[in-house]
Amino acid sequence: MISKHSHEQSSDGEGVEVIINEPYEDPIHGKGQYTEKRVYLNSKLPTWVRGFVPKIFYITEKAWNYYPYTVTVFQCSFLPKFQIRIETKFENNNGSNIRVFGEKPTPEDDVCYVDIASDDLSESYYRKIEDLRTFCSTKTGRGPLLQDWQETTQPIMCSYKLVAAKFEVYGFQSRVESFIHKNIKDILLAGHRQAVAWMDEWYGMTLEDVRKFEKRLQEETNCKVNSQKKSTDPNSEHLLNTGVGKHSINRSTSWNNATEASPYATANGNTDSKPRPRLPSAPE
């Protein structure tokens, strides 16, 4: 799903460039997959953000996937004090585990429940063919997800996300951190809807098939991102090859340590960003 989504969202020199995608073994979590990507998204930023960022910049995404446990870290190419960390755990329940990230239950005010079928989605993300209240898989017969599906569907899996945002820049900290938390739900909601709605495209694949699928789409996506940059900016090749290259990666980072305490950041401060129009997840 991530490979296909990245391919769809990449054009005109912006999108997702895959730098590394390779097996990795961790002493605690065992065998997994390490990926590093650069996300170019200048035109997608709000106007008040574009005013103080370079014309070409990227977000670095590093991910350690030891399914059913994963860690993803986002950092900015020119703002070392900016960071988003998402810790994920998958469990075979409907979201009922309030102690999934530690012995102490997560405070209720810090919990955001995401219903992939019935939650409203921003207009920019909504697609009728990905509406899970009407979707039905031709290969598996799964779907549609009707009212109270979380209580009646078996088997069922929940993806738990622990999101921490940090932007330690005076004058912008509260505004940016609030913006991140305000928008992260839509991103996760749209992505997990696609994971279900696109299942027929990869249902039945072996892991080897999945890696071939990833490799093909990553090569095509990288070409879409890089070809436009080289044609519009003679210095872009230099920009693309600076920063977090393969040889500078420290994969055995503390992000891999599941025992490390991680703060559960919540939105704070006020923001004057304009409300975005939203569409219902399904027709009335």
CSV table of C-alpha atoms in Angstrom, one decimal:
chain,number,residue,atom,x,y,z
A,1,MET,CA,0.0,0.0,0.0
A,2,ILE,CA,2.8,2.4,0.9
A,3,SER,CA,4.7,1.7,-2.4
A,4,LYS,CA,1.6,2.3,-4.5
A,5,HIS,CA,0.5,5.4,-2.5
A,6,SER,CA,4.0,6.9,-2.9
A,7,HIS,CA,4.0,6.2,-6.6
A,8,GLU,CA,0.6,7.9,-7.0
A,9,GLN,CA,1.6,11.0,-4.9
A,10,SER,CA,4.9,11.5,-6.8
A,11,SER,CA,5.0,13.9,-9.8
A,12,ASP,CA,6.5,17.2,-10.9
A,13,GLY,CA,9.7,16.6,-8.9
A,14,GLU,CA,7.8,16.1,-5.6
A,15,GLY,CA,6.8,12.9,-3.8
A,16,VAL,CA,8.7,10.0,-2.2
A,17,GLU,CA,12.2,8.9,-3.1
A,18,VAL,CA,13.3,5.6,-1.7
A,19,ILE,CA,17.0,5.6,-0.6
A,20,ILE,CA,17.3,2.3,1.2
A,21,ASN,CA,15.0,-0.8,1.4
A,22,GLU,CA,16.8,-3.8,2.8
A,23,PRO,CA,16.6,-6.6,5.4
A,24,TYR,CA,17.8,-5.7,8.9
A,25,GLU,CA,18.2,-7.7,12.1
A,26,ASP,CA,17.8,-6.1,15.5
A,27,PRO,CA,19.2,-7.8,18.7
A,28,ILE,CA,15.8,-7.2,20.5
A,29,HIS,CA,13.2,-7.5,17.8
A,30,GLY,CA,14.8,-10.0,15.4
A,31,LYS,CA,14.6,-9.9,11.6
A,32,GLY,CA,12.9,-7.1,9.9
A,33,GLN,CA,13.1,-4.5,7.1
A,34,TYR,CA,14.8,-1.1,7.2
A,35,THR,CA,13.7,1.6,4.8
A,36,GLU,CA,14.8,5.2,4.3
A,37,LYS,CA,13.0,7.6,2.1
A,38,ARG,CA,13.0,11.3,1.3
A,39,VAL,CA,9.6,13.0,0.9
A,40,TYR,CA,9.6,16.2,-1.2
A,41,LEU,CA,6.3,18.1,-0.5
A,42,ASN,CA,6.9,21.9,-0.7
A,43,SER,CA,3.8,22.7,-2.6
A,44,LYS,CA,1.6,20.7,-0.2
A,45,LEU,CA,2.7,22.9,2.8
A,46,PRO,CA,0.4,25.7,4.1
A,47,THR,CA,1.3,29.2,3.0
A,48,TRP,CA,2.6,30.3,6.4
A,49,VAL,CA,5.1,27.4,6.4
A,50,ARG,CA,6.3,27.9,2.8
A,51,GLY,CA,7.4,31.4,3.8
A,52,PHE,CA,10.4,30.2,5.8
A,53,VAL,CA,11.5,26.9,4.2
A,54,PRO,CA,13.9,26.5,1.2
A,55,LYS,CA,12.4,26.0,-2.2
A,56,ILE,CA,13.7,22.4,-2.3
A,57,PHE,CA,13.8,20.5,0.9
A,58,TYR,CA,12.8,17.1,2.1
A,59,ILE,CA,11.6,15.1,5.0
A,60,THR,CA,13.6,12.0,5.8
A,61,GLU,CA,11.6,9.0,6.9
A,62,LYS,CA,13.5,6.1,8.6
A,63,ALA,CA,11.4,3.0,9.4
A,64,TRP,CA,12.2,-0.2,11.2
A,65,ASN,CA,9.6,-2.9,10.5
A,66,TYR,CA,9.6,-5.9,12.9
A,67,TYR,CA,6.0,-6.7,12.3
A,68,PRO,CA,3.9,-6.7,14.5
A,69,TYR,CA,6.0,-3.9,15.9
A,70,THR,CA,7.4,-0.9,13.9
A,71,VAL,CA,9.0,2.4,14.5
A,72,THR,CA,9.0,5.3,12.0
A,73,VAL,CA,10.9,8.6,12.5
A,74,PHE,CA,10.6,11.8,10.4
A,75,GLN,CA,13.2,14.5,10.3
A,76,CYS,CA,13.6,17.7,8.2
A,77,SER,CA,16.6,18.3,6.0
A,78,PHE,CA,17.2,21.8,7.3
A,79,LEU,CA,15.6,21.8,10.8
A,80,PRO,CA,17.4,19.4,13.1
A,81,LYS,CA,15.0,20.3,16.0
A,82,PHE,CA,12.0,19.0,14.1
A,83,GLN,CA,11.0,15.3,14.6
A,84,ILE,CA,7.9,13.1,14.5
A,85,ARG,CA,8.1,9.6,15.9
A,86,ILE,CA,5.4,7.0,15.4
A,87,GLU,CA,5.6,3.7,17.2
A,88,THR,CA,3.1,1.1,16.0
A,89,LYS,CA,1.9,-2.2,17.4
A,90,PHE,CA,-0.6,-4.5,15.7
A,91,GLU,CA,-2.8,-6.7,17.9
A,92,ASN,CA,-5.7,-9.0,17.2
A,93,ASN,CA,-8.4,-7.0,18.9
A,94,ASN,CA,-10.7,-4.1,18.2
A,95,GLY,CA,-8.7,-1.4,20.0
A,96,SER,CA,-9.6,-2.5,23.5
A,97,ASN,CA,-6.1,-2.7,24.9
A,98,ILE,CA,-5.5,0.5,26.8
A,99,ARG,CA,-2.1,-0.7,28.0
A,100,VAL,CA,-0.6,-1.5,24.6
A,101,PHE,CA,2.4,0.9,25.1
A,102,GLY,CA,3.2,0.2,28.7
A,103,GLU,CA,1.8,-1.0,32.1
A,104,LYS,CA,0.1,2.3,32.7
A,105,PRO,CA,-3.1,2.9,30.6
A,106,THR,CA,-2.8,5.8,28.1
A,107,PRO,CA,-4.7,8.8,29.4
A,108,GLU,CA,-8.1,9.1,27.8
A,109,ASP,CA,-7.5,12.7,26.6
A,110,ASP,CA,-4.5,11.4,24.7
A,111,VAL,CA,-6.4,8.8,22.8
A,112,CYS,CA,-7.8,9.3,19.3
A,113,TYR,CA,-10.0,6.5,18.0
A,114,VAL,CA,-9.8,6.2,14.2
A,115,ASP,CA,-12.7,4.3,12.5
A,116,ILE,CA,-11.6,3.5,8.9
A,117,ALA,CA,-15.2,3.0,7.8
A,118,SER,CA,-17.3,5.7,9.3
A,119,ASP,CA,-14.9,8.6,10.3
A,120,ASP,CA,-15.3,11.8,8.2
A,121,LEU,CA,-12.4,12.4,5.9
A,122,SER,CA,-11.1,15.6,4.4
A,123,GLU,CA,-12.2,16.3,0.8
A,124,SER,CA,-8.6,16.1,-0.5
A,125,TYR,CA,-8.3,12.5,0.6
A,126,TYR,CA,-11.7,11.1,-0.1
A,127,ARG,CA,-12.2,8.6,-2.9
A,128,LYS,CA,-15.5,6.8,-3.5
A,129,ILE,CA,-13.8,3.6,-4.5
A,130,GLU,CA,-12.0,3.5,-1.2
A,131,ASP,CA,-15.2,4.0,0.8
A,132,LEU,CA,-15.2,1.0,3.1
A,133,ARG,CA,-19.0,1.2,3.7
A,134,THR,CA,-19.5,0.2,0.1
A,135,PHE,CA,-16.3,-1.6,-0.8
A,136,CYS,CA,-16.3,-5.4,-1.3
A,137,SER,CA,-13.3,-7.5,-2.1
A,138,THR,CA,-13.8,-9.6,-5.2
A,139,LYS,CA,-11.0,-12.1,-4.1
A,140,THR,CA,-11.9,-12.5,-0.5
A,141,GLY,CA,-15.5,-11.5,-0.2
A,142,ARG,CA,-14.6,-9.1,2.7
A,143,GLY,CA,-16.6,-6.0,3.2
A,144,PRO,CA,-18.5,-3.8,3.2
A,145,LEU,CA,-17.9,-2.5,6.8
A,146,LEU,CA,-21.3,-1.7,8.1
A,147,GLN,CA,-22.5,-0.1,11.4
A,148,ASP,CA,-20.9,-1.6,14.5
A,149,TRP,CA,-18.4,-3.6,12.3
A,150,GLN,CA,-15.8,-3.2,15.1
A,151,GLU,CA,-17.9,-5.2,17.4
A,152,THR,CA,-19.1,-7.9,15.0
A,153,THR,CA,-16.3,-8.6,12.5
A,154,GLN,CA,-14.0,-11.6,13.1
A,155,PRO,CA,-11.1,-11.9,12.7
A,156,ILE,CA,-10.2,-8.2,13.4
A,157,MET,CA,-6.9,-6.4,13.9
A,158,CYS,CA,-6.1,-3.0,15.4
A,159,SER,CA,-3.2,-0.8,14.5
A,160,TYR,CA,-2.1,1.2,17.6
A,161,LYS,CA,-0.1,4.3,16.9
A,162,LEU,CA,1.9,6.3,19.5
A,163,VAL,CA,2.6,9.7,17.9
A,164,ALA,CA,5.1,12.2,19.4
A,165,ALA,CA,5.8,15.5,17.7
A,166,LYS,CA,8.7,17.8,18.5
A,167,PHE,CA,9.5,21.2,17.0
A,168,GLU,CA,11.9,23.2,19.2
A,169,VAL,CA,11.9,26.5,17.4
A,170,TYR,CA,11.0,29.6,19.4
A,171,GLY,CA,7.9,31.3,18.2
A,172,PHE,CA,6.7,28.3,16.1
A,173,GLN,CA,6.8,25.3,18.5
A,174,SER,CA,3.1,25.3,19.6
A,175,ARG,CA,1.8,26.2,16.2
A,176,VAL,CA,3.7,23.5,14.3
A,177,GLU,CA,3.2,20.7,16.8
A,178,SER,CA,-0.5,21.5,16.9
A,179,PHE,CA,-0.6,21.5,13.1
A,180,ILE,CA,1.0,18.0,13.0
A,181,HIS,CA,-1.4,16.5,15.5
A,182,LYS,CA,-4.4,18.1,13.8
A,183,ASN,CA,-3.5,16.6,10.5
A,184,ILE,CA,-1.9,13.2,11.4
A,185,LYS,CA,-5.4,11.6,11.9
A,186,ASP,CA,-6.4,12.3,8.3
A,187,ILE,CA,-3.1,10.8,7.0
A,188,LEU,CA,-3.5,7.6,9.0
A,189,LEU,CA,-7.2,7.3,8.2
A,190,ALA,CA,-6.6,7.6,4.5
A,191,GLY,CA,-3.7,5.2,4.5
A,192,HIS,CA,-5.4,2.5,6.4
A,193,ARG,CA,-8.6,2.8,4.3
A,194,GLN,CA,-6.3,2.2,1.2
A,195,ALA,CA,-4.7,-0.8,2.9
A,196,VAL,CA,-8.1,-2.4,2.9
A,197,ALA,CA,-9.6,-1.1,-0.3
A,198,TRP,CA,-6.5,-2.1,-2.4
A,199,MET,CA,-6.2,-5.6,-0.9
A,200,ASP,CA,-7.2,-7.4,-4.2
A,201,GLU,CA,-4.1,-6.0,-5.9
A,202,TRP,CA,-1.8,-8.1,-3.6
A,203,TYR,CA,-3.9,-10.7,-2.0
A,204,GLY,CA,-2.2,-14.1,-2.4
A,205,MET,CA,1.3,-12.6,-3.0
A,206,THR,CA,4.3,-14.3,-1.4
A,207,LEU,CA,6.8,-12.2,0.5
A,208,GLU,CA,9.1,-12.6,-2.5
A,209,ASP,CA,6.3,-11.2,-4.8
A,210,VAL,CA,5.9,-8.3,-2.4
A,211,ARG,CA,9.6,-7.4,-2.6
A,212,LYS,CA,9.5,-7.5,-6.4
A,213,PHE,CA,6.4,-5.3,-6.4
A,214,GLU,CA,8.1,-2.8,-4.1
A,215,LYS,CA,11.3,-2.7,-6.1
A,216,ARG,CA,9.4,-2.1,-9.4
A,217,LEU,CA,7.3,0.7,-8.0
A,218,GLN,CA,10.2,2.3,-6.1
A,219,GLU,CA,12.3,2.5,-9.3
A,220,GLU,CA,9.4,4.1,-11.2
A,221,THR,CA,8.7,6.5,-8.3
A,222,ASN,CA,12.3,7.6,-8.0
A,223,CYS,CA,12.4,8.3,-11.7
A,224,LYS,CA,9.3,10.5,-11.4
A,225,VAL,CA,10.8,12.5,-8.6
A,226,ASN,CA,14.4,12.8,-9.8
A,227,SER,CA,13.8,13.4,-13.6
A,228,GLN,CA,11.7,16.6,-13.0
A,229,LYS,CA,14.2,17.9,-10.4
A,230,LYS,CA,17.1,17.6,-12.8
A,231,SER,CA,15.3,19.3,-15.6
A,232,THR,CA,14.2,22.3,-13.4
A,233,ASP,CA,17.1,22.8,-11.1
A,234,PRO,CA,20.8,22.3,-12.2
A,235,ASN,CA,21.8,22.1,-8.6
A,236,SER,CA,19.2,19.5,-7.6
A,237,GLU,CA,21.5,16.5,-8.1
A,238,HIS,CA,23.8,18.0,-5.4
A,239,LEU,CA,20.8,18.6,-3.1
A,240,LEU,CA,19.5,15.1,-3.6
A,241,ASN,CA,22.9,13.6,-2.7
A,242,THR,CA,23.5,15.5,0.5
A,243,GLY,CA,22.3,14.8,4.0
A,244,VAL,CA,21.4,11.3,5.1
A,245,GLY,CA,23.1,9.1,2.5
A,246,LYS,CA,23.4,5.4,3.0
A,247,HIS,CA,26.8,5.6,4.5
A,248,SER,CA,25.7,8.0,7.2
A,249,ILE,CA,22.9,5.8,8.6
A,250,ASN,CA,23.1,4.6,12.1
A,251,ARG,CA,20.5,1.8,12.0
A,252,SER,CA,21.2,0.5,15.5
A,253,THR,CA,19.6,3.7,16.9
A,254,SER,CA,17.8,4.0,20.2
A,255,TRP,CA,14.5,4.2,18.2
A,256,ASN,CA,14.8,0.4,17.9
A,257,ASN,CA,14.6,-0.1,21.6
A,258,ALA,CA,11.0,-0.9,22.6
A,259,THR,CA,11.9,-0.5,26.3
A,260,GLU,CA,12.8,3.2,25.8
A,261,ALA,CA,10.3,5.5,27.4
A,262,SER,CA,8.6,7.7,24.8
A,263,PRO,CA,6.5,10.8,25.6
A,264,TYR,CA,3.0,10.8,24.3
A,265,ALA,CA,2.8,14.3,22.8
A,266,THR,CA,-0.6,15.9,22.5
A,267,ALA,CA,-1.7,19.0,20.5
A,268,ASN,CA,-1.1,22.2,22.3
A,269,GLY,CA,-1.4,25.9,21.6
A,270,ASN,CA,-3.7,27.7,19.1
A,271,THR,CA,-3.5,27.7,15.4
A,272,ASP,CA,-5.2,30.0,12.9
A,273,SER,CA,-5.1,27.6,10.0
A,274,LYS,CA,-8.4,27.6,8.1
A,275,PRO,CA,-10.8,24.7,8.6
A,276,ARG,CA,-10.8,22.3,5.6
A,277,PRO,CA,-14.1,21.1,4.1
A,278,ARG,CA,-14.8,17.5,5.0
A,279,LEU,CA,-16.9,14.8,3.3
A,280,PRO,CA,-18.8,12.0,5.0
A,281,SER,CA,-17.1,8.6,4.6
A,282,ALA,CA,-20.2,7.2,2.7
A,283,PRO,CA,-23.3,8.5,1.1
A,284,GLU,CA,-26.2,9.0,3.5
